[in-house]
Amino acid sequence: NAGVTQTPKFQVLKTGQSMTLQCAQDMNHNSMYWYRQDPGMGLRLIYYSASEGTTDKGEVPNGYNVSRLNKREFSLRLESAAPSQTSVYFCASRDRGGTDTQYFGPGTRLTVL
Amino acid sequence: KQEVTQIPAALSVPEGENLVLNCSFTDSAIYNLQWFRQDPGKGLTSLLLIQSSQREQTSGRLNASLDKSSGRSTLYIAASQPGDSATYLCAVGSSGGSNYKLTFGKGTLLTVNP
Protein backbone atom coordinates (compact mmCIF):
# COMPACT_ATOMS: atom_id res chain seq x y z
CA ASN A 1 0.00 0.00 0.00
CA ALA A 2 1.85 3.10 -1.26
CA GLY A 3 -0.35 5.72 0.48
CA VAL A 4 0.37 9.20 -0.92
CA THR A 5 3.07 9.52 -3.57
CA GLN A 6 4.59 12.69 -5.01
CA THR A 7 6.81 13.33 -8.01
CA PRO A 8 9.38 14.67 -8.44
CA LYS A 9 11.28 14.56 -5.13
CA PHE A 10 13.57 17.45 -6.09
CA GLN A 11 13.38 20.13 -8.77
CA VAL A 12 15.37 23.21 -9.69
CA LEU A 13 13.72 25.82 -11.92
CA LYS A 14 14.74 29.16 -13.33
CA THR A 15 12.53 32.17 -12.76
CA GLY A 16 9.67 32.17 -15.26
CA GLN A 17 9.72 28.45 -15.98
CA SER A 18 6.64 26.34 -15.42
CA MET A 19 6.17 22.92 -13.94
CA THR A 20 3.58 20.56 -12.51
CA LEU A 21 3.91 18.69 -9.24
CA GLN A 22 2.12 15.36 -9.26
CA CYS A 23 0.33 13.69 -6.36
CA ALA A 24 -1.54 10.40 -6.19
CA GLN A 25 -3.20 8.44 -3.38
CA ASP A 26 -4.40 4.86 -3.34
CA MET A 27 -6.56 5.01 -0.20
CA ASN A 28 -9.81 5.96 -1.97
CA HIS A 29 -9.94 9.28 -0.09
CA ASN A 30 -12.26 12.01 -1.31
CA SER A 31 -10.32 15.02 0.01
CA MET A 32 -6.85 16.04 -1.08
CA TYR A 33 -4.63 19.01 -0.14
CA TRP A 34 -1.52 20.89 -1.24
CA TYR A 35 0.67 22.62 1.37
CA ARG A 36 3.95 24.46 1.30
CA GLN A 37 6.42 24.41 4.18
CA ASP A 38 8.87 27.26 4.73
CA PRO A 39 11.33 27.83 7.58
CA GLY A 40 9.73 29.95 10.29
CA MET A 41 6.31 29.86 8.57
CA GLY A 42 5.12 26.33 9.21
CA LEU A 43 2.81 24.53 6.80
CA ARG A 44 0.38 26.66 4.84
CA LEU A 45 -2.51 25.43 2.72
CA ILE A 46 -2.30 26.34 -0.98
CA TYR A 47 -5.36 24.59 -2.46
CA TYR A 48 -7.62 21.72 -1.55
CA SER A 49 -10.13 19.46 -3.24
CA ALA A 50 -13.05 18.10 -1.26
CA SER A 51 -14.01 15.66 -3.99
CA GLU A 52 -13.36 14.83 -7.63
CA GLY A 53 -14.23 17.81 -9.80
CA THR A 54 -14.02 20.46 -7.04
CA THR A 55 -11.13 22.66 -5.92
CA ASP A 56 -10.90 25.58 -3.48
CA LYS A 57 -8.31 28.14 -2.49
CA GLY A 58 -6.43 27.88 0.74
CA GLU A 59 -4.34 30.46 2.56
CA VAL A 60 -1.67 31.10 -0.11
CA PRO A 61 -3.08 30.30 -3.60
CA ASN A 62 -1.49 33.12 -5.63
CA GLY A 63 0.85 31.86 -8.36
CA TYR A 64 -0.54 28.34 -8.35
CA ASN A 65 -3.22 26.34 -10.16
CA VAL A 66 -4.52 22.88 -9.39
CA SER A 67 -6.29 20.06 -11.19
CA ARG A 68 -8.20 17.20 -9.61
CA LEU A 69 -7.76 14.81 -12.50
CA ASN A 70 -9.70 11.96 -10.89
CA LYS A 71 -10.27 10.64 -7.39
CA ARG A 72 -6.65 9.45 -7.09
CA GLU A 73 -4.70 12.37 -8.55
CA PHE A 74 -4.33 16.05 -7.58
CA SER A 75 -1.70 18.13 -9.38
CA LEU A 76 -0.22 21.54 -8.56
CA ARG A 77 1.01 23.79 -11.36
CA LEU A 78 3.38 26.74 -11.22
CA GLU A 79 2.79 28.70 -14.43
CA SER A 80 5.68 31.17 -14.03
CA ALA A 81 7.93 30.23 -11.15
CA ALA A 82 9.31 32.92 -8.84
CA PRO A 83 12.09 32.70 -6.20
CA SER A 84 9.40 33.23 -3.52
CA GLN A 85 8.00 29.82 -4.49
CA THR A 86 11.16 28.06 -3.34
CA SER A 87 9.78 25.71 -0.72
CA VAL A 88 8.97 22.14 0.19
CA TYR A 89 5.57 21.10 -1.15
CA PHE A 90 3.47 18.44 0.50
CA CYS A 91 0.38 16.70 -0.79
CA ALA A 92 -2.05 15.07 1.63
CA SER A 93 -5.28 13.14 1.52
CA ARG A 94 -7.95 12.83 4.18
CA ASP A 95 -9.89 9.87 5.42
CA ARG A 96 -13.16 11.83 5.45
CA GLY A 97 -15.52 8.96 6.00
CA GLY A 98 -13.46 7.45 8.76
CA THR A 99 -11.06 8.97 11.26
CA ASP A 100 -10.46 12.35 9.54
CA THR A 101 -6.75 11.64 9.67
CA GLN A 102 -4.65 13.38 7.02
CA TYR A 103 -1.97 11.29 5.32
CA PHE A 104 1.01 13.10 3.84
CA GLY A 105 3.30 12.38 0.93
CA PRO A 106 7.10 12.58 1.21
CA GLY A 107 7.28 16.08 -0.29
CA THR A 108 8.85 17.84 -3.27
CA ARG A 109 11.78 20.16 -2.60
CA LEU A 110 11.60 22.98 -5.15
CA THR A 111 14.26 25.64 -5.73
CA VAL A 112 13.59 28.57 -8.04
CA LEU A 113 16.71 30.47 -9.10
CA LYS B 1 -8.66 33.51 11.52
CA GLN B 2 -7.42 30.53 13.52
CA GLU B 3 -3.89 30.86 14.85
CA VAL B 4 -1.95 27.97 16.38
CA THR B 5 1.07 28.47 18.62
CA GLN B 6 3.47 25.82 19.87
CA ILE B 7 5.73 26.28 22.84
CA PRO B 8 8.61 25.67 23.18
CA ALA B 9 10.06 26.00 19.69
CA ALA B 10 12.86 23.61 20.64
CA LEU B 11 13.45 21.23 23.52
CA SER B 12 16.44 19.08 24.45
CA VAL B 13 16.08 16.40 27.12
CA PRO B 14 18.04 13.38 28.38
CA GLU B 15 16.81 9.92 27.52
CA GLY B 16 14.18 8.56 29.88
CA GLU B 17 12.64 11.89 30.79
CA ASN B 18 8.90 12.49 30.61
CA LEU B 19 8.03 15.63 28.67
CA VAL B 20 5.13 17.83 27.62
CA LEU B 21 4.71 19.76 24.39
CA ASN B 22 2.20 22.58 24.33
CA CYS B 23 -0.18 23.84 21.67
CA SER B 24 -2.61 26.73 21.91
CA PHE B 25 -5.21 27.99 19.45
CA THR B 26 -7.21 31.20 19.26
CA ASP B 27 -10.64 30.00 18.06
CA SER B 28 -12.19 27.34 20.28
CA ALA B 29 -14.79 26.35 17.65
CA ILE B 30 -12.69 23.49 16.35
CA TYR B 31 -13.70 20.20 14.74
CA ASN B 32 -10.69 18.21 15.88
CA LEU B 33 -6.98 18.48 16.64
CA GLN B 34 -4.13 16.36 15.33
CA TRP B 35 -0.56 15.87 16.46
CA PHE B 36 1.99 14.97 13.79
CA ARG B 37 5.62 13.94 13.80
CA GLN B 38 8.06 15.06 11.09
CA ASP B 39 11.54 13.60 10.69
CA PRO B 40 14.17 15.67 8.83
CA GLY B 41 13.57 15.67 5.09
CA LYS B 42 10.42 13.59 5.41
CA GLY B 43 6.66 14.03 5.29
CA LEU B 44 4.35 14.21 8.27
CA THR B 45 3.08 11.19 10.16
CA SER B 46 -0.12 11.45 12.18
CA LEU B 47 0.35 10.46 15.83
CA LEU B 48 -2.97 11.21 17.49
CA LEU B 49 -6.28 12.80 16.54
CA ILE B 50 -8.67 14.14 19.16
CA GLN B 51 -12.25 14.93 18.18
CA SER B 52 -13.72 18.12 19.64
CA SER B 53 -15.97 16.07 21.93
CA GLN B 54 -13.03 14.14 23.42
CA ARG B 55 -10.68 15.12 26.24
CA GLU B 56 -7.72 12.89 25.43
CA GLN B 57 -6.27 10.16 23.26
CA THR B 58 -3.51 7.70 23.99
CA SER B 59 -1.19 5.66 21.82
CA GLY B 60 1.61 3.76 23.49
CA ARG B 61 3.87 6.25 25.29
CA LEU B 62 1.98 9.21 23.85
CA ASN B 63 -0.98 10.96 25.42
CA ALA B 64 -2.67 14.00 23.94
CA SER B 65 -5.18 16.11 25.83
CA LEU B 66 -7.59 18.76 24.61
CA ASP B 67 -9.20 21.64 26.51
CA LYS B 68 -11.36 23.41 23.95
CA SER B 69 -12.63 26.10 26.28
CA SER B 70 -9.12 27.32 27.10
CA GLY B 71 -7.80 26.73 23.57
CA ARG B 72 -5.06 24.33 24.63
CA SER B 73 -3.72 20.89 23.85
CA THR B 74 -0.73 19.04 25.26
CA LEU B 75 1.24 16.08 23.99
CA TYR B 76 2.79 14.03 26.77
CA ILE B 77 5.66 11.69 25.89
CA ALA B 78 6.58 9.17 28.57
CA ALA B 79 10.06 7.72 29.01
CA SER B 80 11.53 9.54 26.03
CA GLN B 81 13.97 7.74 23.71
CA PRO B 82 16.52 9.01 21.15
CA GLY B 83 14.21 7.69 18.43
CA ASP B 84 11.61 10.24 19.55
CA SER B 85 13.85 13.03 18.23
CA ALA B 86 11.84 14.85 15.56
CA THR B 87 9.69 17.92 15.01
CA TYR B 88 6.20 17.66 16.51
CA LEU B 89 3.42 19.63 14.87
CA CYS B 90 0.01 20.48 16.23
CA ALA B 91 -2.81 21.12 13.73
CA VAL B 92 -6.34 22.31 14.38
CA GLY B 93 -9.16 21.08 12.14
CA SER B 94 -11.89 23.51 11.14
CA SER B 95 -15.47 22.56 10.31
CA GLY B 96 -16.16 19.02 9.23
CA GLY B 97 -17.40 17.92 5.84
CA SER B 98 -16.12 19.27 2.54
CA ASN B 99 -14.67 22.52 3.94
CA TYR B 100 -12.45 20.79 6.47
CA LYS B 101 -8.98 22.35 6.68
CA LEU B 102 -6.03 22.08 9.04
CA THR B 103 -4.21 25.08 10.51
CA PHE B 104 -0.73 24.17 11.68
CA GLY B 105 1.54 25.46 14.40
CA LYS B 106 5.22 25.97 13.61
CA GLY B 107 6.25 22.91 15.57
CA THR B 108 8.50 21.93 18.45
CA LEU B 109 11.90 20.47 17.59
CA LEU B 110 12.60 17.72 20.12
CA THR B 111 16.05 16.27 20.72
CA VAL B 112 16.40 13.32 23.09
CA ASN B 113 20.01 12.78 24.10
CA PRO B 114 21.33 9.27 24.89
mmCIF file of C-alpha atoms in Angstrom:
data_model
loop_
_atom_site.group_PDB
_atom_site.id
_atom_site.type_symbol
_atom_site.label_atom_id
_atom_site.label_comp_id
_atom_site.label_asym_id
_atom_site.label_seq_id
_atom_site.Cartn_x
_atom_site.Cartn_y
_atom_site.Cartn_z
ATOM 1 C CA ASN A 1 0.000 0.000 0.000
ATOM 2 C CA ALA A 2 1.850 3.100 -1.259
ATOM 3 C CA GLY A 3 -0.345 5.725 0.485
ATOM 4 C CA VAL A 4 0.371 9.203 -0.917
ATOM 5 C CA THR A 5 3.072 9.516 -3.574
ATOM 6 C CA GLN A 6 4.592 12.693 -5.009
ATOM 7 C CA THR A 7 6.808 13.334 -8.012
ATOM 8 C CA PRO A 8 9.380 14.671 -8.445
ATOM 9 C CA LYS A 9 11.280 14.561 -5.129
ATOM 10 C CA PHE A 10 13.568 17.454 -6.090
ATOM 11 C CA GLN A 11 13.376 20.133 -8.768
ATOM 12 C CA VAL A 12 15.367 23.213 -9.691
ATOM 13 C CA LEU A 13 13.720 25.823 -11.917
ATOM 14 C CA LYS A 14 14.736 29.160 -13.326
ATOM 15 C CA THR A 15 12.528 32.169 -12.756
ATOM 16 C CA GLY A 16 9.672 32.172 -15.256
ATOM 17 C CA GLN A 17 9.722 28.445 -15.982
ATOM 18 C CA SER A 18 6.638 26.338 -15.420
ATOM 19 C CA MET A 19 6.174 22.921 -13.935
ATOM 20 C CA THR A 20 3.578 20.557 -12.510
ATOM 21 C CA LEU A 21 3.909 18.686 -9.241
ATOM 22 C CA GLN A 22 2.121 15.360 -9.263
ATOM 23 C CA CYS A 23 0.333 13.692 -6.355
ATOM 24 C CA ALA A 24 -1.543 10.403 -6.190
ATOM 25 C CA GLN A 25 -3.195 8.437 -3.380
ATOM 26 C CA ASP A 26 -4.396 4.857 -3.344
ATOM 27 C CA MET A 27 -6.557 5.014 -0.204
ATOM 28 C CA ASN A 28 -9.814 5.961 -1.967
ATOM 29 C CA HIS A 29 -9.940 9.277 -0.091
ATOM 30 C CA ASN A 30 -12.261 12.006 -1.307
ATOM 31 C CA SER A 31 -10.324 15.020 0.005
ATOM 32 C CA MET A 32 -6.847 16.042 -1.077
ATOM 33 C CA TYR A 33 -4.633 19.010 -0.138
ATOM 34 C CA TRP A 34 -1.520 20.886 -1.241
ATOM 35 C CA TYR A 35 0.668 22.621 1.375
ATOM 36 C CA ARG A 36 3.946 24.460 1.299
ATOM 37 C CA GLN A 37 6.417 24.415 4.183
ATOM 38 C CA ASP A 38 8.865 27.256 4.728
ATOM 39 C CA PRO A 39 11.332 27.831 7.577
ATOM 40 C CA GLY A 40 9.730 29.948 10.286
ATOM 41 C CA MET A 41 6.313 29.858 8.574
ATOM 42 C CA GLY A 42 5.120 26.332 9.209
ATOM 43 C CA LEU A 43 2.810 24.527 6.796
ATOM 44 C CA ARG A 44 0.376 26.662 4.843
ATOM 45 C CA LEU A 45 -2.507 25.427 2.716
ATOM 46 C CA ILE A 46 -2.303 26.340 -0.975
ATOM 47 C CA TYR A 47 -5.359 24.591 -2.460
ATOM 48 C CA TYR A 48 -7.622 21.721 -1.550
ATOM 49 C CA SER A 49 -10.135 19.464 -3.240
ATOM 50 C CA ALA A 50 -13.048 18.099 -1.255
ATOM 51 C CA SER A 51 -14.013 15.665 -3.994
ATOM 52 C CA GLU A 52 -13.364 14.827 -7.627
ATOM 53 C CA GLY A 53 -14.235 17.811 -9.802
ATOM 54 C CA THR A 54 -14.017 20.457 -7.042
ATOM 55 C CA THR A 55 -11.129 22.658 -5.919
ATOM 56 C CA ASP A 56 -10.901 25.583 -3.477
ATOM 57 C CA LYS A 57 -8.306 28.138 -2.495
ATOM 58 C CA GLY A 58 -6.433 27.880 0.740
ATOM 59 C CA GLU A 59 -4.343 30.455 2.563
ATOM 60 C CA VAL A 60 -1.672 31.095 -0.112
ATOM 61 C CA PRO A 61 -3.079 30.296 -3.600
ATOM 62 C CA ASN A 62 -1.491 33.120 -5.632
ATOM 63 C CA GLY A 63 0.853 31.865 -8.357
ATOM 64 C CA TYR A 64 -0.545 28.339 -8.348
ATOM 65 C CA ASN A 65 -3.216 26.342 -10.161
ATOM 66 C CA VAL A 66 -4.518 22.876 -9.395
ATOM 67 C CA SER A 67 -6.288 20.062 -11.187
ATOM 68 C CA ARG A 68 -8.204 17.197 -9.610
ATOM 69 C CA LEU A 69 -7.761 14.813 -12.496
ATOM 70 C CA ASN A 70 -9.704 11.961 -10.889
ATOM 71 C CA LYS A 71 -10.268 10.636 -7.392
ATOM 72 C CA ARG A 72 -6.652 9.449 -7.088
ATOM 73 C CA GLU A 73 -4.703 12.372 -8.552
ATOM 74 C CA PHE A 74 -4.329 16.045 -7.584
ATOM 75 C CA SER A 75 -1.704 18.129 -9.379
ATOM 76 C CA LEU A 76 -0.224 21.540 -8.558
ATOM 77 C CA ARG A 77 1.014 23.786 -11.363
ATOM 78 C CA LEU A 78 3.376 26.741 -11.216
ATOM 79 C CA GLU A 79 2.795 28.700 -14.426
ATOM 80 C CA SER A 80 5.679 31.173 -14.034
ATOM 81 C CA ALA A 81 7.925 30.229 -11.147
ATOM 82 C CA ALA A 82 9.314 32.920 -8.845
ATOM 83 C CA PRO A 83 12.086 32.695 -6.204
ATOM 84 C CA SER A 84 9.396 33.230 -3.523
ATOM 85 C CA GLN A 85 8.004 29.823 -4.493
ATOM 86 C CA THR A 86 11.161 28.065 -3.338
ATOM 87 C CA SER A 87 9.783 25.714 -0.718
ATOM 88 C CA VAL A 88 8.974 22.138 0.194
ATOM 89 C CA TYR A 89 5.571 21.104 -1.154
ATOM 90 C CA PHE A 90 3.467 18.435 0.502
ATOM 91 C CA CYS A 91 0.384 16.697 -0.786
ATOM 92 C CA ALA A 92 -2.052 15.073 1.635
ATOM 93 C CA SER A 93 -5.281 13.137 1.522
ATOM 94 C CA ARG A 94 -7.953 12.828 4.179
ATOM 95 C CA ASP A 95 -9.895 9.871 5.421
ATOM 96 C CA ARG A 96 -13.160 11.832 5.454
ATOM 97 C CA GLY A 97 -15.519 8.964 6.001
ATOM 98 C CA GLY A 98 -13.459 7.448 8.764
ATOM 99 C CA THR A 99 -11.059 8.969 11.259
ATOM 100 C CA ASP A 100 -10.464 12.351 9.535
ATOM 101 C CA THR A 101 -6.746 11.635 9.670
ATOM 102 C CA GLN A 102 -4.652 13.378 7.016
ATOM 103 C CA TYR A 103 -1.971 11.289 5.323
ATOM 104 C CA PHE A 104 1.013 13.099 3.842
ATOM 105 C CA GLY A 105 3.298 12.376 0.930
ATOM 106 C CA PRO A 106 7.096 12.583 1.213
ATOM 107 C CA GLY A 107 7.283 16.076 -0.285
ATOM 108 C CA THR A 108 8.854 17.841 -3.274
ATOM 109 C CA ARG A 109 11.782 20.163 -2.601
ATOM 110 C CA LEU A 110 11.604 22.983 -5.154
ATOM 111 C CA THR A 111 14.260 25.638 -5.729
ATOM 112 C CA VAL A 112 13.595 28.571 -8.037
ATOM 113 C CA LEU A 113 16.708 30.465 -9.097
ATOM 114 C CA LYS B 1 -8.664 33.510 11.522
ATOM 115 C CA GLN B 2 -7.420 30.527 13.515
ATOM 116 C CA GLU B 3 -3.887 30.857 14.845
ATOM 117 C CA VAL B 4 -1.945 27.973 16.376
ATOM 118 C CA THR B 5 1.073 28.473 18.619
ATOM 119 C CA GLN B 6 3.465 25.822 19.870
ATOM 120 C CA ILE B 7 5.730 26.283 22.845
ATOM 121 C CA PRO B 8 8.615 25.674 23.184
ATOM 122 C CA ALA B 9 10.060 25.998 19.692
ATOM 123 C CA ALA B 10 12.859 23.609 20.644
ATOM 124 C CA LEU B 11 13.446 21.227 23.520
ATOM 125 C CA SER B 12 16.440 19.084 24.454
ATOM 126 C CA VAL B 13 16.081 16.396 27.121
ATOM 127 C CA PRO B 14 18.044 13.383 28.381
ATOM 128 C CA GLU B 15 16.809 9.921 27.517
ATOM 129 C CA GLY B 16 14.184 8.558 29.879
ATOM 130 C CA GLU B 17 12.637 11.890 30.791
ATOM 131 C CA ASN B 18 8.897 12.489 30.607
ATOM 132 C CA LEU B 19 8.032 15.630 28.672
ATOM 133 C CA VAL B 20 5.132 17.831 27.621
ATOM 134 C CA LEU B 21 4.710 19.760 24.386
ATOM 135 C CA ASN B 22 2.196 22.582 24.330
ATOM 136 C CA CYS B 23 -0.181 23.835 21.670
ATOM 137 C CA SER B 24 -2.611 26.734 21.914
ATOM 138 C CA PHE B 25 -5.214 27.989 19.445
ATOM 139 C CA THR B 26 -7.214 31.203 19.258
ATOM 140 C CA ASP B 27 -10.639 30.001 18.058
ATOM 141 C CA SER B 28 -12.188 27.341 20.284
ATOM 142 C CA ALA B 29 -14.786 26.354 17.650
ATOM 143 C CA ILE B 30 -12.692 23.485 16.350
ATOM 144 C CA TYR B 31 -13.699 20.201 14.738
ATOM 145 C CA ASN B 32 -10.691 18.206 15.884
ATOM 146 C CA LEU B 33 -6.978 18.477 16.643
ATOM 147 C CA GLN B 34 -4.133 16.363 15.332
ATOM 148 C CA TRP B 35 -0.565 15.870 16.463
ATOM 149 C CA PHE B 36 1.992 14.970 13.791
ATOM 150 C CA ARG B 37 5.621 13.937 13.796
ATOM 151 C CA GLN B 38 8.056 15.056 11.091
ATOM 152 C CA ASP B 39 11.539 13.599 10.690
ATOM 153 C CA PRO B 40 14.172 15.670 8.831
ATOM 154 C CA GLY B 41 13.575 15.674 5.089
ATOM 155 C CA LYS B 42 10.423 13.586 5.407
ATOM 156 C CA GLY B 43 6.663 14.032 5.294
ATOM 157 C CA LEU B 44 4.345 14.213 8.272
ATOM 158 C CA THR B 45 3.079 11.190 10.160
ATOM 159 C CA SER B 46 -0.123 11.445 12.182
ATOM 160 C CA LEU B 47 0.350 10.463 15.827
ATOM 161 C CA LEU B 48 -2.972 11.207 17.488
ATOM 162 C CA LEU B 49 -6.278 12.799 16.536
ATOM 163 C CA ILE B 50 -8.670 14.140 19.164
ATOM 164 C CA GLN B 51 -12.251 14.930 18.179
ATOM 165 C CA SER B 52 -13.717 18.119 19.645
ATOM 166 C CA SER B 53 -15.970 16.066 21.930
ATOM 167 C CA GLN B 54 -13.034 14.144 23.421
ATOM 168 C CA ARG B 55 -10.676 15.123 26.237
ATOM 169 C CA GLU B 56 -7.721 12.894 25.428
ATOM 170 C CA GLN B 57 -6.271 10.161 23.257
ATOM 171 C CA THR B 58 -3.509 7.695 23.994
ATOM 172 C CA SER B 59 -1.189 5.662 21.817
ATOM 173 C CA GLY B 60 1.612 3.758 23.493
ATOM 174 C CA ARG B 61 3.868 6.248 25.290
ATOM 175 C CA LEU B 62 1.983 9.214 23.848
ATOM 176 C CA ASN B 63 -0.979 10.955 25.418
ATOM 177 C CA ALA B 64 -2.666 13.999 23.941
ATOM 178 C CA SER B 65 -5.184 16.113 25.829
ATOM 179 C CA LEU B 66 -7.586 18.761 24.613
ATOM 180 C CA ASP B 67 -9.203 21.638 26.513
ATOM 181 C CA LYS B 68 -11.356 23.406 23.955
ATOM 182 C CA SER B 69 -12.632 26.100 26.278
ATOM 183 C CA SER B 70 -9.123 27.322 27.098
ATOM 184 C CA GLY B 71 -7.803 26.729 23.569
ATOM 185 C CA ARG B 72 -5.057 24.332 24.628
ATOM 186 C CA SER B 73 -3.718 20.891 23.851
ATOM 187 C CA THR B 74 -0.734 19.035 25.265
ATOM 188 C CA LEU B 75 1.242 16.085 23.987
ATOM 189 C CA TYR B 76 2.787 14.035 26.770
ATOM 190 C CA ILE B 77 5.659 11.693 25.893
ATOM 191 C CA ALA B 78 6.585 9.172 28.570
ATOM 192 C CA ALA B 79 10.056 7.724 29.011
ATOM 193 C CA SER B 80 11.527 9.536 26.025
ATOM 194 C CA GLN B 81 13.969 7.737 23.707
ATOM 195 C CA PRO B 82 16.521 9.013 21.155
ATOM 196 C CA GLY B 83 14.205 7.691 18.427
ATOM 197 C CA ASP B 84 11.614 10.238 19.545
ATOM 198 C CA SER B 85 13.848 13.033 18.234
ATOM 199 C CA ALA B 86 11.843 14.852 15.556
ATOM 200 C CA THR B 87 9.691 17.917 15.013
ATOM 201 C CA TYR B 88 6.196 17.662 16.508
ATOM 202 C CA LEU B 89 3.417 19.629 14.870
ATOM 203 C CA CYS B 90 0.005 20.481 16.226
ATOM 204 C CA ALA B 91 -2.813 21.117 13.732
ATOM 205 C CA VAL B 92 -6.343 22.306 14.379
ATOM 206 C CA GLY B 93 -9.163 21.084 12.141
ATOM 207 C CA SER B 94 -11.895 23.510 11.139
ATOM 208 C CA SER B 95 -15.472 22.559 10.305
ATOM 209 C CA GLY B 96 -16.155 19.016 9.233
ATOM 210 C CA GLY B 97 -17.402 17.915 5.842
ATOM 211 C CA SER B 98 -16.124 19.265 2.536
ATOM 212 C CA ASN B 99 -14.672 22.523 3.937
ATOM 213 C CA TYR B 100 -12.453 20.795 6.473
ATOM 214 C CA LYS B 101 -8.980 22.347 6.679
ATOM 215 C CA LEU B 102 -6.031 22.080 9.042
ATOM 216 C CA THR B 103 -4.213 25.078 10.510
ATOM 217 C CA PHE B 104 -0.727 24.171 11.675
ATOM 218 C CA GLY B 105 1.545 25.465 14.399
ATOM 219 C CA LYS B 106 5.224 25.969 13.608
ATOM 220 C CA GLY B 107 6.252 22.909 15.570
ATOM 221 C CA THR B 108 8.502 21.931 18.454
ATOM 222 C CA LEU B 109 11.899 20.472 17.585
ATOM 223 C CA LEU B 110 12.596 17.717 20.122
ATOM 224 C CA THR B 111 16.045 16.272 20.721
ATOM 225 C CA VAL B 112 16.396 13.316 23.087
ATOM 226 C CA ASN B 113 20.014 12.777 24.095
ATOM 227 C CA PRO B 114 21.326 9.275 24.886
#
